[in-house]
CSV table of C-alpha atoms in Angstrom, one decimal:
chain,number,residue,atom,x,y,z
A,1,ASP,CA,-0.1,0.0,0.0
A,2,GLY,CA,3.1,2.3,-0.3
A,3,ARG,CA,2.9,3.0,3.6
A,4,SER,CA,6.0,1.0,4.5
A,5,VAL,CA,9.4,0.1,3.6
A,6,ALA,CA,11.4,-2.9,4.7
A,7,ALA,CA,15.2,-3.6,4.7
A,8,ARG,CA,17.2,-6.5,5.9
A,9,GLY,CA,21.1,-6.2,6.5
A,10,SER,CA,23.9,-7.3,8.6
A,11,VAL,CA,26.8,-5.4,10.4
A,12,THR,CA,30.0,-6.7,12.1
A,13,GLY,CA,31.1,-4.8,15.0
A,14,PRO,CA,34.7,-4.8,16.6
A,15,GLY,CA,35.4,-8.2,18.3
A,16,GLN,CA,32.5,-9.9,16.8
A,17,LYS,CA,33.2,-13.2,14.9
A,18,ALA,CA,29.8,-13.4,13.1
A,19,PRO,CA,27.6,-10.6,11.5
A,20,LEU,CA,24.4,-9.5,13.4
A,21,ARG,CA,21.7,-9.8,11.0
A,22,TYR,CA,18.5,-7.8,11.3
A,23,GLU,CA,15.3,-6.7,9.8
A,24,VAL,CA,13.6,-3.1,10.1
A,25,ILE,CA,10.3,-2.0,8.9
A,26,TRP,CA,9.8,1.8,8.7
A,27,ASP,CA,6.5,3.9,8.5
A,28,LEU,CA,7.1,6.2,5.4
A,29,ALA,CA,4.8,9.0,6.7
A,30,THR,CA,6.7,9.3,10.2
A,31,ARG,CA,10.1,7.7,9.0
A,32,ARG,CA,10.2,5.9,12.3
A,33,PRO,CA,10.6,2.0,12.5
A,34,THR,CA,7.5,0.0,13.3
A,35,ALA,CA,9.4,-3.2,13.7
A,36,GLU,CA,12.9,-4.4,14.5
A,37,ARG,CA,14.0,-8.0,15.0
A,38,ALA,CA,17.2,-9.9,14.8
A,39,LEU,CA,17.4,-12.7,12.2
A,40,ALA,CA,19.5,-16.0,12.4
A,41,ALA,CA,20.2,-15.7,8.7
A,42,LEU,CA,19.3,-13.3,5.7
A,43,PRO,CA,16.4,-15.1,3.9
A,44,LYS,CA,16.1,-14.2,0.2
A,45,VAL,CA,12.6,-12.3,-0.4
A,46,ASP,CA,11.3,-13.0,-4.0
A,47,SER,CA,7.3,-12.8,-3.6
A,48,VAL,CA,5.3,-10.1,-2.3
A,49,THR,CA,1.5,-9.4,-2.5
A,50,THR,CA,0.5,-6.2,-4.1
A,51,ASP,CA,-0.8,-4.8,-0.7
A,52,GLY,CA,2.4,-5.7,1.0
A,53,ARG,CA,0.8,-7.5,3.7
A,54,THR,CA,2.4,-11.0,3.0
A,55,ALA,CA,6.0,-11.6,2.0
A,56,VAL,CA,7.5,-15.1,1.2
A,57,ALA,CA,11.4,-15.6,1.6
A,58,TYR,CA,13.2,-18.9,0.9
A,59,GLU,CA,16.4,-20.6,2.2
A,60,VAL,CA,18.3,-23.3,0.3
A,61,THR,CA,20.5,-26.0,1.8
A,62,THR,CA,22.7,-28.3,-0.2
A,63,ARG,CA,23.4,-32.0,0.3
A,64,PRO,CA,26.6,-32.7,-1.9
A,65,ALA,CA,26.1,-35.8,-4.3
A,66,GLY,CA,27.5,-39.1,-2.9
A,67,PRO,CA,30.2,-41.0,-4.7
A,68,ALA,CA,27.8,-43.2,-6.7
A,69,GLU,CA,25.4,-40.4,-7.5
A,70,ALA,CA,28.4,-38.2,-8.6
A,71,LYS,CA,29.7,-40.9,-11.0
A,72,ALA,CA,26.2,-41.4,-12.3
A,73,GLY,CA,26.1,-37.7,-13.1
A,74,PHE,CA,23.6,-36.6,-10.6
A,75,PRO,CA,24.0,-33.3,-8.6
A,76,GLY,CA,23.4,-33.0,-5.0
A,77,GLU,CA,20.1,-32.5,-3.3
A,78,TYR,CA,18.7,-28.9,-2.4
A,79,THR,CA,16.3,-28.7,0.7
A,80,THR,CA,14.0,-25.6,0.4
A,81,ASP,CA,12.6,-23.8,3.3
A,82,LEU,CA,9.8,-21.3,3.0
A,83,ARG,CA,8.7,-18.7,5.5
A,84,ALA,CA,5.8,-16.3,5.0
A,85,PHE,CA,6.0,-13.0,7.0
A,86,ASP,CA,3.3,-10.1,7.7
A,87,GLY,CA,5.0,-7.3,5.6
A,88,LEU,CA,3.7,-4.6,7.8
A,89,THR,CA,4.9,-6.1,11.2
A,90,GLY,CA,7.5,-8.6,10.2
A,91,ARG,CA,5.6,-11.4,12.2
A,92,LEU,CA,6.4,-14.9,11.0
A,93,LEU,CA,3.3,-16.4,9.7
A,94,MET,CA,4.4,-19.8,8.4
A,95,THR,CA,7.4,-22.0,7.9
A,96,ILE,CA,7.3,-25.2,5.7
A,97,ARG,CA,9.8,-27.5,4.3
A,98,VAL,CA,9.1,-28.6,0.5
A,99,PRO,CA,9.2,-32.2,0.6
A,100,ASP,CA,10.8,-32.6,-2.9
A,101,GLN,CA,14.5,-32.6,-3.8
A,102,PHE,CA,14.5,-29.6,-6.0
A,103,THR,CA,12.4,-26.5,-5.7
A,104,TYR,CA,12.3,-24.2,-9.0
A,105,HIS,CA,9.8,-21.4,-8.2
A,106,TYR,CA,7.2,-20.3,-5.6
A,107,ALA,CA,4.7,-17.5,-5.6
A,108,VAL,CA,2.1,-16.0,-3.1
A,109,SER,CA,-1.7,-15.6,-4.2
A,110,PRO,CA,-2.9,-12.1,-4.4
A,111,ASP,CA,-4.9,-12.3,-1.1
A,112,GLY,CA,-1.6,-13.7,0.7
A,113,GLN,CA,-3.6,-16.7,1.9
A,114,THR,CA,-1.7,-19.4,-0.4
A,115,VAL,CA,1.8,-20.1,-1.4
A,116,ALA,CA,2.6,-22.1,-4.5
A,117,THR,CA,5.8,-24.2,-5.0
A,118,VAL,CA,6.8,-26.0,-8.1
A,119,SER,CA,9.2,-28.9,-6.9
A,120,GLY,CA,10.1,-32.1,-8.1
A,121,ARG,CA,12.2,-35.4,-7.8
A,122,ARG,CA,14.6,-36.7,-10.1
A,123,GLY,CA,14.5,-39.9,-12.1
A,124,ALA,CA,16.9,-42.8,-12.8
A,125,VAL,CA,18.5,-40.9,-16.1
A,126,PRO,CA,20.6,-37.9,-15.4
A,127,ALA,CA,19.7,-36.6,-18.9
A,128,HIS,CA,15.9,-36.1,-17.8
A,129,PRO,CA,16.3,-36.0,-14.3
A,130,MET,CA,12.8,-34.9,-13.1
A,131,ALA,CA,10.5,-37.9,-12.6
A,132,THR,CA,7.9,-36.0,-11.0
A,133,LEU,CA,7.1,-32.3,-11.3
A,134,ASN,CA,4.4,-30.7,-8.8
A,135,VAL,CA,2.5,-27.6,-8.1
A,136,ARG,CA,1.9,-27.4,-4.4
A,137,LEU,CA,-0.4,-25.1,-2.5
A,138,TRP,CA,0.2,-24.3,1.3
A,139,GLU,CA,-2.0,-22.6,3.5
A,140,VAL,CA,-0.4,-19.6,5.1
A,141,ARG,CA,-2.6,-19.3,8.3
A,142,THR,CA,-1.6,-23.0,9.1
A,143,GLY,CA,1.3,-24.0,7.2
A,144,ARG,CA,-0.4,-27.0,5.7
A,145,GLU,CA,-0.7,-28.5,2.2
A,146,ARG,CA,-3.7,-27.5,0.6
A,147,ALA,CA,-3.4,-29.3,-2.8
A,148,VAL,CA,-0.8,-30.9,-5.3
A,149,VAL,CA,-1.1,-30.9,-8.7
A,150,SER,CA,1.2,-33.0,-10.9
A,151,LEU,CA,2.4,-31.6,-14.1
A,152,LYS,CA,2.7,-33.5,-17.3
A,153,ALA,CA,5.9,-34.5,-18.9
A,154,PRO,CA,8.3,-33.5,-16.0
A,155,GLY,CA,11.5,-34.7,-17.5
A,156,HIS,CA,11.0,-32.8,-20.8
A,157,TYR,CA,9.5,-29.3,-19.8
A,158,ASP,CA,11.2,-27.5,-16.8
A,159,PRO,CA,9.1,-24.8,-15.2
A,160,PHE,CA,10.5,-21.0,-15.7
A,161,ALA,CA,7.9,-19.0,-14.0
A,162,ILE,CA,4.5,-19.1,-12.4
A,163,ALA,CA,1.7,-16.7,-11.5
A,164,PHE,CA,-1.9,-16.5,-9.8
A,165,SER,CA,-5.0,-14.9,-11.3
A,166,ALA,CA,-6.4,-12.2,-9.4
A,167,ASP,CA,-9.0,-14.3,-7.9
A,168,GLY,CA,-6.6,-17.1,-7.1
A,169,ARG,CA,-8.6,-19.5,-9.1
A,170,LEU,CA,-6.1,-20.1,-12.2
A,171,MET,CA,-2.2,-20.7,-12.0
A,172,ALA,CA,-0.1,-20.3,-15.3
A,173,VAL,CA,3.2,-22.2,-15.5
A,174,SER,CA,5.6,-21.3,-18.3
A,175,ARG,CA,8.0,-24.2,-19.2
A,176,THR,CA,10.7,-24.7,-21.6
A,177,ALA,CA,10.0,-24.9,-25.4
A,178,GLY,CA,7.5,-22.2,-25.2
A,179,ARG,CA,5.0,-24.2,-23.6
A,180,ILE,CA,2.4,-22.4,-21.3
A,181,GLU,CA,-0.3,-24.4,-19.0
A,182,VAL,CA,-3.2,-22.9,-17.1
A,183,ILE,CA,-4.3,-24.9,-14.1
A,184,ASP,CA,-7.7,-24.6,-12.5
A,185,LEU,CA,-7.1,-24.7,-9.0
A,186,ALA,CA,-10.5,-25.4,-8.0
A,187,THR,CA,-10.4,-28.8,-9.8
A,188,GLY,CA,-6.5,-29.4,-9.7
A,189,ARG,CA,-7.0,-30.0,-13.6
A,190,GLU,CA,-5.3,-28.3,-16.6
A,191,LEU,CA,-7.7,-25.7,-18.1
A,192,VAL,CA,-5.6,-25.1,-21.2
A,193,SER,CA,-2.0,-25.4,-22.6
A,194,ARG,CA,-0.6,-22.9,-25.2
A,195,THR,CA,2.4,-23.6,-27.5
A,196,GLY,CA,3.6,-21.9,-30.7
A,197,TYR,CA,6.1,-19.6,-29.6
A,198,GLU,CA,9.4,-21.4,-28.7
A,199,SER,CA,11.5,-18.6,-27.0
A,200,PRO,CA,11.7,-19.2,-23.4
A,201,SER,CA,9.2,-17.4,-21.1
A,202,TYR,CA,10.7,-16.0,-17.9
A,203,ARG,CA,7.7,-14.1,-16.7
A,204,VAL,CA,3.8,-14.7,-17.1
A,205,ALA,CA,0.8,-12.4,-15.8
A,206,PHE,CA,-2.8,-12.6,-15.9
A,207,ARG,CA,-5.0,-9.5,-16.7
A,208,PRO,CA,-7.2,-8.8,-13.8
A,209,ASP,CA,-10.3,-10.7,-15.2
A,210,GLY,CA,-8.1,-13.9,-15.7
A,211,ARG,CA,-9.4,-14.2,-19.4
A,212,ARG,CA,-6.0,-13.3,-21.1
A,213,LEU,CA,-2.4,-14.1,-20.0
A,214,ALA,CA,0.6,-12.2,-21.1
A,215,SER,CA,4.0,-14.2,-21.4
A,216,GLY,CA,7.4,-12.2,-21.6
A,217,HIS,CA,10.1,-14.0,-23.7
A,218,LEU,CA,13.9,-14.2,-23.7
A,219,ASP,CA,13.9,-12.6,-27.3
A,220,GLY,CA,12.2,-9.4,-26.0
A,221,THR,CA,8.6,-10.5,-27.2
A,222,ILE,CA,5.4,-10.3,-25.1
A,223,VAL,CA,2.8,-12.6,-26.4
A,224,MET,CA,-0.9,-12.3,-25.2
A,225,TRP,CA,-2.8,-15.7,-24.9
A,226,ASP,CA,-6.7,-15.8,-24.4
A,227,VAL,CA,-7.6,-18.1,-21.6
A,228,PRO,CA,-11.3,-19.6,-21.3
A,229,ALA,CA,-13.3,-19.1,-18.5
A,230,PRO,CA,-13.0,-22.1,-16.0
A,231,PRO,CA,-16.3,-24.2,-15.6
A,232,THR,CA,-18.5,-23.4,-13.0
A,233,VAL,CA,-21.2,-26.0,-11.6
A,234,ALA,CA,-23.5,-24.8,-9.0
A,235,ALA,CA,-23.2,-26.8,-5.5
A,236,MET,CA,-26.4,-28.3,-4.3
A,237,ALA,CA,-27.7,-27.3,-0.9
A,238,GLU,CA,-26.3,-30.6,0.9
A,239,ALA,CA,-22.7,-29.8,-0.8
A,240,LEU,CA,-22.8,-26.3,0.8
A,241,GLU,CA,-23.7,-27.7,4.3
A,242,ALA,CA,-20.9,-30.1,4.1
A,243,ALA,CA,-18.6,-27.3,2.8
A,244,TRP,CA,-19.5,-25.1,5.9
A,245,ALA,CA,-18.6,-28.1,8.1
A,246,ASP,CA,-15.1,-28.7,6.1
A,247,LEU,CA,-14.2,-25.1,6.7
A,248,ALA,CA,-13.1,-25.8,10.2
A,249,SER,CA,-11.2,-29.0,9.2
A,250,GLU,CA,-7.7,-29.6,10.3
A,251,ASN,CA,-7.3,-31.3,6.8
A,252,ALA,CA,-6.3,-28.2,4.8
A,253,GLY,CA,-6.9,-29.9,1.5
A,254,ARG,CA,-10.5,-30.6,2.6
A,255,ALA,CA,-11.2,-26.9,3.7
A,256,TYR,CA,-9.6,-25.7,0.5
A,257,SER,CA,-12.1,-27.6,-1.6
A,258,ALA,CA,-14.9,-26.4,0.6
A,259,THR,CA,-13.8,-22.6,-0.4
A,260,TRP,CA,-14.5,-23.4,-3.9
A,261,THR,CA,-17.5,-25.4,-3.3
A,262,LEU,CA,-18.9,-22.2,-1.7
A,263,THR,CA,-17.5,-20.0,-4.4
A,264,SER,CA,-19.4,-21.9,-7.2
A,265,SER,CA,-22.8,-20.9,-5.6
A,266,PRO,CA,-22.1,-17.2,-4.6
A,267,ALA,CA,-25.8,-16.1,-3.7
A,268,ALA,CA,-26.4,-19.4,-1.7
A,269,ALA,CA,-23.1,-19.3,-0.2
A,270,VAL,CA,-23.3,-15.7,1.0
A,271,THR,CA,-26.7,-16.4,2.6
A,272,LEU,CA,-25.4,-19.5,4.4
A,273,LEU,CA,-22.3,-17.5,5.6
A,274,GLY,CA,-24.4,-14.5,6.6
A,275,GLY,CA,-26.7,-16.7,8.8
A,276,ARG,CA,-23.8,-18.2,10.7
A,277,LEU,CA,-20.6,-16.0,10.8
A,278,LYS,CA,-20.3,-13.5,13.7
A,279,PRO,CA,-17.8,-10.8,14.4
A,280,ALA,CA,-14.9,-12.0,16.6
A,281,ASP,CA,-15.7,-12.2,20.3
A,282,PRO,CA,-14.2,-9.3,22.5
A,283,ALA,CA,-13.8,-11.5,25.2
A,284,VAL,CA,-11.0,-13.3,23.7
A,285,ILE,CA,-8.8,-10.2,24.3
A,286,ASP,CA,-9.8,-10.5,28.1
A,287,ARG,CA,-8.6,-14.1,28.0
A,288,VAL,CA,-5.3,-13.1,26.5
A,289,ARG,CA,-4.8,-10.4,29.3
A,290,THR,CA,-5.8,-12.9,31.9
A,291,GLN,CA,-3.5,-15.5,30.7
A,292,VAL,CA,-0.4,-12.9,30.3
A,293,ALA,CA,-1.0,-12.1,33.7
A,294,THR,CA,-1.2,-15.9,35.0
A,295,LEU,CA,2.4,-16.1,33.1
A,296,ASP,CA,3.7,-14.3,36.5
A,297,SER,CA,2.0,-16.6,38.8
A,298,LYS,CA,4.3,-18.2,41.4
A,299,SER,CA,2.6,-21.7,40.4
A,300,PHE,CA,4.7,-23.4,37.6
A,301,GLN,CA,1.8,-25.5,36.7
A,302,ALA,CA,-0.4,-22.3,36.3
A,303,ARG,CA,2.4,-20.6,34.2
A,304,GLU,CA,2.5,-23.6,31.7
A,305,ALA,CA,-1.2,-23.8,31.5
A,306,ALA,CA,-1.3,-19.9,30.6
A,307,ALA,CA,1.5,-20.5,28.1
A,308,ALA,CA,-0.3,-23.4,26.5
A,309,GLU,CA,-3.8,-21.4,26.3
A,310,LEU,CA,-1.9,-18.4,24.7
A,311,ALA,CA,-0.2,-20.7,22.2
A,312,ASN,CA,-3.6,-21.6,20.9
A,313,LEU,CA,-4.9,-18.0,20.6
A,314,ALA,CA,-1.6,-16.7,19.3
A,315,GLY,CA,-2.4,-17.0,15.8
A,316,THR,CA,-5.9,-15.4,16.3
A,317,ALA,CA,-4.7,-12.5,18.7
A,318,ASP,CA,-1.2,-12.0,17.7
A,319,ALA,CA,-1.7,-8.2,17.5
A,320,VAL,CA,-2.9,-8.1,21.1
A,321,LEU,CA,0.2,-10.1,22.2
A,322,ARG,CA,2.5,-7.7,20.4
A,323,ASP,CA,0.8,-4.7,22.1
A,324,MET,CA,1.2,-6.4,25.4
A,325,ALA,CA,4.9,-7.4,25.0
A,326,ARG,CA,5.7,-3.5,24.7
A,327,GLY,CA,4.0,-2.9,28.0
A,328,LYS,CA,5.4,-3.3,31.5
A,329,LEU,CA,6.1,-7.0,32.0
A,330,SER,CA,8.2,-9.3,34.5
A,331,ALA,CA,11.0,-10.9,33.0
A,332,GLU,CA,9.1,-14.2,33.2
A,333,GLN,CA,6.1,-12.7,31.4
A,334,SER,CA,8.3,-10.9,28.7
A,335,ALA,CA,10.4,-14.1,27.8
A,336,ARG,CA,7.4,-16.3,27.5
A,337,LEU,CA,5.8,-13.7,25.1
A,338,GLN,CA,8.7,-13.5,23.3
A,339,ARG,CA,8.9,-17.1,22.6
A,340,LEU,CA,5.5,-17.1,21.3
A,341,LEU,CA,5.7,-14.1,19.0
A,342,ASP,CA,9.2,-15.5,17.6
A,343,GLY,CA,7.3,-18.6,16.4
A,344,PRO,CA,4.8,-18.7,13.4
A,345,ALA,CA,1.4,-17.2,13.9
A,346,VAL,CA,-0.3,-20.5,13.4
A,347,VAL,CA,-4.2,-20.4,13.5
A,348,ARG,CA,-5.1,-23.5,15.7
A,349,SER,CA,-9.0,-22.9,16.6
A,350,PRO,CA,-11.5,-24.8,14.4
A,351,GLU,CA,-13.9,-22.0,14.5
A,352,ASP,CA,-11.3,-19.2,14.0
A,353,LEU,CA,-9.9,-21.3,10.8
A,354,ARG,CA,-13.7,-21.5,9.6
A,355,THR,CA,-14.1,-17.8,10.0
A,356,LEU,CA,-10.8,-17.0,8.2
A,357,ARG,CA,-11.5,-19.3,5.4
A,358,ALA,CA,-15.0,-18.0,5.0
A,359,ILE,CA,-13.5,-14.4,4.7
A,360,GLU,CA,-11.0,-15.8,2.1
A,361,THR,CA,-14.3,-17.1,0.2
A,362,LEU,CA,-16.3,-13.8,0.6
A,363,GLU,CA,-13.3,-12.0,-0.9
A,364,ARG,CA,-13.3,-14.4,-3.9
A,365,ILE,CA,-17.2,-14.0,-4.4
A,366,SER,CA,-16.8,-10.4,-4.3
A,367,THR,CA,-20.5,-9.4,-4.9
A,368,PRO,CA,-22.3,-6.4,-3.0
A,369,GLU,CA,-23.7,-8.8,-0.6
A,370,ALA,CA,-20.5,-10.7,0.0
A,371,ILE,CA,-18.9,-7.1,0.6
A,372,ALA,CA,-21.7,-6.2,3.1
A,373,LEU,CA,-20.7,-9.4,4.9
A,374,LEU,CA,-17.1,-8.5,5.1
A,375,LYS,CA,-17.9,-5.1,6.5
A,376,GLU,CA,-19.8,-6.7,9.3
A,377,LEU,CA,-16.9,-8.9,10.2
A,378,ALA,CA,-14.3,-6.0,9.8
A,379,ALA,CA,-16.3,-4.1,12.4
A,380,GLY,CA,-14.9,-6.6,15.0
A,381,PRO,CA,-12.2,-6.1,17.6
A,382,ALA,CA,-9.2,-4.5,15.8
A,383,GLY,CA,-6.8,-6.7,17.6
A,384,LEU,CA,-8.1,-10.1,16.4
A,385,ARG,CA,-7.2,-11.6,13.1
A,386,PRO,CA,-10.7,-12.1,11.5
A,387,ALA,CA,-11.5,-8.3,11.8
A,388,ARG,CA,-8.0,-7.6,10.6
A,389,GLU,CA,-8.4,-10.0,7.6
A,390,ALA,CA,-11.8,-8.8,6.7
A,391,ARG,CA,-10.5,-5.4,6.4
A,392,ALA,CA,-7.6,-6.3,4.4
A,393,ALA,CA,-10.0,-8.2,1.9
A,394,LEU,CA,-12.1,-5.1,1.6
A,395,ASP,CA,-9.0,-2.9,0.8
A,396,ARG,CA,-7.9,-5.1,-1.9
A,397,LEU,CA,-11.4,-5.4,-3.4
A,398,ALA,CA,-11.5,-1.4,-3.4
A,399,ASP,CA,-8.2,-1.5,-5.2
A,400,ARG,CA,-9.1,-4.1,-7.7
A,401,PRO,CA,-9.1,-2.7,-11.3
A,402,ALA,CA,-12.3,-2.6,-13.1
A,403,PRO,CA,-12.9,-5.6,-15.7
A,404,PRO,CA,-12.1,-4.4,-19.3
A,405,ARG,CA,-14.7,-3.3,-21.7
A,406,LYS,CA,-15.7,-6.1,-24.2
């Protein structure tokens, strides 16, 4: 949104054996830092949402090839760790390790709720090392896998770039020999593939309505491709009821499918969600304050129980915890709070997950009725994540370009 700037760096002082690595975020209006933290390493940031609220960084570690592998012509193995951060506060949101040998690319969805990776495992022949090539989708609020889509001909068409459509429904993958595939993430199937321009494409981008795709090629050419509308089949009432239940599931894949089931029937979904969703309960903030106070109890058991309760609330009430951490606390309270804030802001409550996934769905639907419901949810307590995410969804919808004239 142009209101903040972030920087990472390192400095080595006199007598220091290792550099001090750090991150600072400044408010551009006041020119004052709003967040500062030390880093164990300097991760590489390569994907940020347009609104600046979610940034994804990666770190790669290498395992050298063993004697037999080297003799066969295989390289070593690369392990990729991804971390998603709140771009405004620097708060760690998610950390994952991609379960494949090689990770080529990653991207974050426009709403900041999904990270996509393209990764694979090698085959038995060095000339065609990739036996499998997968697009994996990860839920930022839980760090769990939402879906896996296997790409065709993995050993022959290496991926060069990936991109989400504005509504998060489609993903474009550009590959060698000018091949471009568009995947419908609601079904996990290829919607269309395009060939005919053989210069490699290192960048792809959708038009805001998703009906056209631009590919930028090594020879300096930009090619525009038509993209058909993905099929839409309205869900029956029973399926919508099942989707409502699945929104609270620990299984991120089942919950992800539920969001698309609801999206397929916009009017019915908004009616269902409007009758069941409520703004976040302000009593949660009082619970957080009570448990923070208990962290200073003389009883070890009471302190442990309070820490466990706060761990369950941290993903939803992280802003409240940050505010309290800046207040007057005992050493015990401060240390325990800092441990919570240094870890990922994972949402654990099934009901909170249901609400946040419903907000994600309402942003996709984006009808006037869906926007009205988002406004109701945004009126909840500012320190709790549901209200914050509803407001962010409204901001993104307000900034979304109007569809092109036909």
